Tab-separated table of C-alpha atoms in Angstrom:
chain	number	residue	atom	x	y	z
N	1	MET	CA	-3.930	-7.191	0.805
N	2	TYR	CA	-1.398	-6.596	3.579
N	3	ASP	CA	-0.676	-3.097	2.238
N	4	LEU	CA	-4.401	-2.378	2.332
N	5	VAL	CA	-4.644	-3.466	5.948
N	6	ASP	CA	-1.468	-1.677	6.978
N	7	ILE	CA	-2.380	1.724	5.514
N	8	ILE	CA	-5.613	1.947	7.507
N	9	VAL	CA	-3.985	0.743	10.732
N	10	ARG	CA	-1.110	3.177	10.252
N	11	GLU	CA	-3.297	6.157	9.357
N	12	GLN	CA	-6.122	5.579	11.850
N	13	GLY	CA	-5.058	8.618	13.862
N	14	LYS	CA	-5.312	10.845	10.798
N	15	LEU	CA	-8.752	9.431	9.978
N	16	SER	CA	-10.013	10.067	13.494
N	17	GLU	CA	-8.613	13.601	13.391
N	18	ILE	CA	-10.521	14.300	10.166
N	19	ASP	CA	-13.669	12.720	11.602
N	20	GLY	CA	-13.375	14.752	14.784
N	21	GLN	CA	-13.839	17.995	12.832
N	22	THR	CA	-17.439	17.152	11.915
N	23	GLY	CA	-18.275	13.928	13.776
N	24	ASP	CA	-17.447	11.978	16.899
N	25	GLY	CA	-13.870	11.213	15.890
N	26	ASP	CA	-14.130	7.426	16.012
N	27	HIS	CA	-13.797	6.601	12.316
N	28	GLY	CA	-10.089	5.887	12.488
N	29	VAL	CA	-10.397	3.923	15.722
N	30	ASN	CA	-13.144	1.686	14.352
N	31	MET	CA	-11.499	1.207	10.968
N	32	GLY	CA	-8.113	0.591	12.560
N	33	LYS	CA	-9.579	-2.046	14.848
N	34	GLY	CA	-11.378	-3.866	12.040
N	35	PHE	CA	-8.435	-3.832	9.648
N	36	ARG	CA	-6.012	-4.895	12.379
N	37	ILE	CA	-8.194	-7.915	13.246
N	38	ALA	CA	-8.554	-8.767	9.561
N	39	GLY	CA	-4.789	-8.489	9.110
N	40	GLU	CA	-4.165	-10.900	11.969
N	41	ARG	CA	-6.594	-13.393	10.445
N	42	LEU	CA	-5.050	-13.046	6.986
N	43	ARG	CA	-1.546	-13.569	8.315
N	44	ALA	CA	-2.698	-16.729	10.068
N	45	LEU	CA	-3.676	-18.260	6.714
N	46	PRO	CA	-1.132	-20.292	4.716
N	47	SER	CA	-2.285	-18.471	1.562
N	48	PHE	CA	-5.307	-16.702	0.135
N	49	THR	CA	-6.554	-15.252	-3.156
N	50	LEU	CA	-7.686	-11.655	-3.638
N	51	PRO	CA	-11.396	-12.557	-3.461
N	52	GLU	CA	-10.758	-14.630	-0.332
N	53	GLY	CA	-8.880	-11.739	1.251
N	54	LEU	CA	-11.610	-9.258	0.377
N	55	ALA	CA	-14.270	-11.624	1.733
N	56	LEU	CA	-12.430	-12.065	5.028
N	57	LEU	CA	-12.003	-8.309	5.348
N	58	GLY	CA	-15.691	-7.763	4.623
N	59	ASP	CA	-16.793	-10.380	7.150
N	60	THR	CA	-14.506	-8.891	9.794
N	61	LEU	CA	-15.773	-5.351	9.302
N	62	LEU	CA	-19.385	-6.542	9.408
N	63	SER	CA	-18.933	-8.475	12.622
N	64	ASP	CA	-16.184	-6.759	14.591
N	65	ILE	CA	-16.497	-2.984	14.291
N	66	GLY	CA	-19.224	-0.612	15.303
N	67	GLY	CA	-20.485	2.653	13.909
N	68	SER	CA	-22.044	3.239	10.537
N	69	MET	CA	-18.938	2.308	8.563
N	70	GLY	CA	-18.817	-1.342	9.624
N	71	PRO	CA	-21.875	-2.354	7.594
N	72	LEU	CA	-20.941	-0.014	4.728
N	73	TYR	CA	-17.370	-1.142	4.240
N	74	GLY	CA	-18.194	-4.713	5.241
N	75	THR	CA	-20.758	-4.994	2.466
N	76	PHE	CA	-18.466	-3.066	0.099
N	77	PHE	CA	-15.680	-5.640	0.408
N	78	THR	CA	-18.037	-8.629	0.543
N	79	ASP	CA	-19.858	-7.659	-2.654
N	80	MET	CA	-16.589	-6.969	-4.460
N	81	SER	CA	-15.237	-10.362	-3.413
N	82	GLU	CA	-18.323	-12.105	-4.800
N	83	VAL	CA	-17.719	-10.580	-8.244
N	84	LEU	CA	-14.206	-12.039	-8.268
N	85	ASP	CA	-15.094	-15.405	-6.769
N	86	GLY	CA	-13.484	-18.262	-8.696
N	87	LYS	CA	-11.310	-16.013	-10.865
N	88	ASP	CA	-7.611	-16.865	-10.885
N	89	ILE	CA	-6.524	-13.895	-12.993
N	90	LEU	CA	-7.798	-10.361	-12.421
N	91	THR	CA	-8.573	-8.539	-15.664
N	92	ALA	CA	-9.472	-4.897	-16.175
N	93	ALA	CA	-13.054	-5.979	-16.857
N	94	ASP	CA	-13.115	-7.892	-13.560
N	95	PHE	CA	-11.771	-4.874	-11.703
N	96	SER	CA	-14.395	-2.638	-13.298
N	97	ALA	CA	-17.147	-5.043	-12.268
N	98	MET	CA	-15.674	-5.156	-8.763
N	99	LEU	CA	-15.782	-1.363	-8.474
N	100	ALA	CA	-19.342	-1.281	-9.777
N	101	ALA	CA	-20.425	-3.843	-7.188
N	102	GLY	CA	-18.703	-1.921	-4.404
N	103	LEU	CA	-20.335	1.359	-5.393
N	104	ALA	CA	-23.753	-0.278	-5.682
N	105	ALA	CA	-23.332	-1.793	-2.215
N	106	ILE	CA	-22.448	1.565	-0.653
N	107	GLN	CA	-25.280	3.420	-2.342
N	108	SER	CA	-27.886	0.761	-1.574
N	109	LEU	CA	-27.072	0.926	2.129
N	110	GLY	CA	-26.242	4.578	2.609
N	111	GLU	CA	-28.338	6.192	-0.141
N	112	ALA	CA	-25.554	8.731	-0.674
N	113	LYS	CA	-25.164	10.481	-4.012
N	114	PRO	CA	-22.185	12.295	-5.512
N	115	GLY	CA	-21.992	15.716	-3.895
N	116	ASP	CA	-23.287	14.565	-0.498
N	117	LYS	CA	-19.776	14.697	1.049
N	118	THR	CA	-19.279	10.969	1.601
N	119	LEU	CA	-16.999	8.210	0.357
N	120	VAL	CA	-19.177	8.073	-2.782
N	121	ASP	CA	-17.452	11.308	-3.824
N	122	VAL	CA	-14.211	9.324	-4.049
N	123	LEU	CA	-15.515	5.963	-5.229
N	124	ALA	CA	-17.821	7.166	-8.021
N	125	PRO	CA	-15.299	9.372	-9.875
N	126	ALA	CA	-12.547	6.800	-9.359
N	127	ARG	CA	-14.678	4.116	-10.973
N	128	THR	CA	-15.634	6.454	-13.838
N	129	ALA	CA	-12.001	7.412	-14.426
N	130	PHE	CA	-10.952	3.763	-14.558
N	131	ASP	CA	-13.732	2.808	-16.996
N	132	ASP	CA	-13.090	5.868	-19.180
N	133	ALA	CA	-9.377	5.072	-19.378
N	134	ILE	CA	-10.078	1.493	-20.466
N	135	ALA	CA	-12.634	2.730	-23.022
N	136	GLN	CA	-9.929	5.040	-24.435
N	137	GLY	CA	-7.626	2.077	-24.987
N	138	LYS	CA	-5.383	2.685	-21.994
N	139	SER	CA	-3.669	-0.283	-20.323
N	140	PHE	CA	-4.825	-1.798	-17.034
N	141	SER	CA	-1.957	-0.044	-15.214
N	142	GLU	CA	-2.710	3.305	-16.833
N	143	ALA	CA	-6.372	2.963	-15.898
N	144	LEU	CA	-5.383	2.222	-12.302
N	145	GLN	CA	-3.245	5.366	-12.288
N	146	ALA	CA	-6.245	7.343	-13.569
N	147	LEU	CA	-8.280	5.854	-10.735
N	148	GLN	CA	-5.687	6.989	-8.187
N	149	THR	CA	-5.696	10.529	-9.544
N	150	ALA	CA	-9.498	10.705	-9.548
N	151	ALA	CA	-9.756	9.270	-6.035
N	152	ALA	CA	-7.361	11.900	-4.662
N	153	ALA	CA	-9.219	14.665	-6.475
N	154	GLY	CA	-12.542	13.331	-5.202
N	155	LEU	CA	-11.298	13.438	-1.636
N	156	GLU	CA	-10.085	17.021	-1.963
N	157	ALA	CA	-13.423	18.008	-3.538
N	158	THR	CA	-15.269	17.000	-0.364
N	159	ARG	CA	-13.579	19.915	1.414
N	160	ASP	CA	-15.888	22.425	-0.269
N	161	MET	CA	-19.049	20.302	0.057
N	162	VAL	CA	-21.824	20.547	2.625
N	163	ALA	CA	-22.621	17.202	4.226
N	164	LYS	CA	-26.064	15.908	3.245
N	165	VAL	CA	-26.060	12.540	5.044
N	166	GLY	CA	-24.622	11.110	8.238
N	167	ARG	CA	-23.694	12.775	11.505
N	168	ALA	CA	-21.929	15.668	9.782
N	169	SER	CA	-25.150	16.685	7.996
N	170	ARG	CA	-26.426	18.177	11.244
N	171	LEU	CA	-23.764	20.869	10.933
N	172	GLY	CA	-25.104	22.155	7.631
N	173	GLU	CA	-22.857	24.897	6.221
N	174	ARG	CA	-20.421	24.421	9.106
N	175	SER	CA	-19.390	21.098	7.546
N	176	ARG	CA	-17.921	23.000	4.605
N	177	GLY	CA	-14.161	23.479	4.736
N	178	THR	CA	-13.232	20.027	6.037
N	179	LEU	CA	-12.545	16.706	4.364
N	180	ASP	CA	-14.937	13.800	4.848
N	181	ALA	CA	-13.460	10.973	6.922
N	182	GLY	CA	-15.178	8.212	4.950
N	183	ALA	CA	-13.915	9.753	1.733
N	184	ALA	CA	-10.425	9.864	3.230
N	185	SER	CA	-10.432	6.172	4.120
N	186	CYS	CA	-11.901	5.283	0.724
N	187	ASP	CA	-9.113	7.219	-1.001
N	188	MET	CA	-6.520	5.306	1.043
N	189	ILE	CA	-8.161	1.980	0.187
N	190	LEU	CA	-8.497	2.627	-3.548
N	191	GLU	CA	-5.066	4.186	-4.007
N	192	THR	CA	-3.358	1.397	-2.049
N	193	LEU	CA	-5.281	-1.351	-3.842
N	194	ALA	CA	-4.402	0.216	-7.201
N	195	ALA	CA	-0.729	0.604	-6.242
N	196	GLY	CA	-0.501	-3.067	-5.325
N	197	LEU	CA	-2.041	-4.136	-8.622
N	198	ILE	CA	0.211	-1.802	-10.611
N	199	LYS	CA	3.215	-3.385	-8.921
N	200	GLN	CA	1.965	-6.885	-9.756
N	201	LEU	CA	1.258	-5.965	-13.377
N	202	ALA	CA	4.819	-4.686	-13.755
N	203	VAL	CA	6.326	-8.065	-12.831
């Protein structure tokens, strides 16, 4: 969980720079603030499980950051934590269910679809790639690697999309040619979460 917090805090400038090309440039600032506060609260705990960490992160983002992404990411992490509640060991099936819950949360709040130039363009293909890898008999680690590859590709794909929702949608065709900031933060979150799990599975 600390790696997840640290990547957003460290890269908040990059996220705001991306956001500034089509929006108001505050995505990194807001995300950095929320993840920094969550990190301080996590480090104050004697210990915590993954679902407890995700729940704390979700609660923090819901209550302590502004903008449109607070409710989106807050609900994203909260709903994923609820899927894992009470589980001591994370299985590939659990992780798949967690991704499904996170995607459903984002789409129920934001109504974004693949191709709308949002974080859904990272999350949806990443989830599909993970599930497809498991269905093909790949290991948990291999499926996580497939997720990482799909997340990165999903982010890059937003560059050639026209924004259909959010502030950037007002630019129409002028939003083409830039990455989506929400997609960028989602890629960081998924790739970092997967990397941490891959490391744990290798022990």
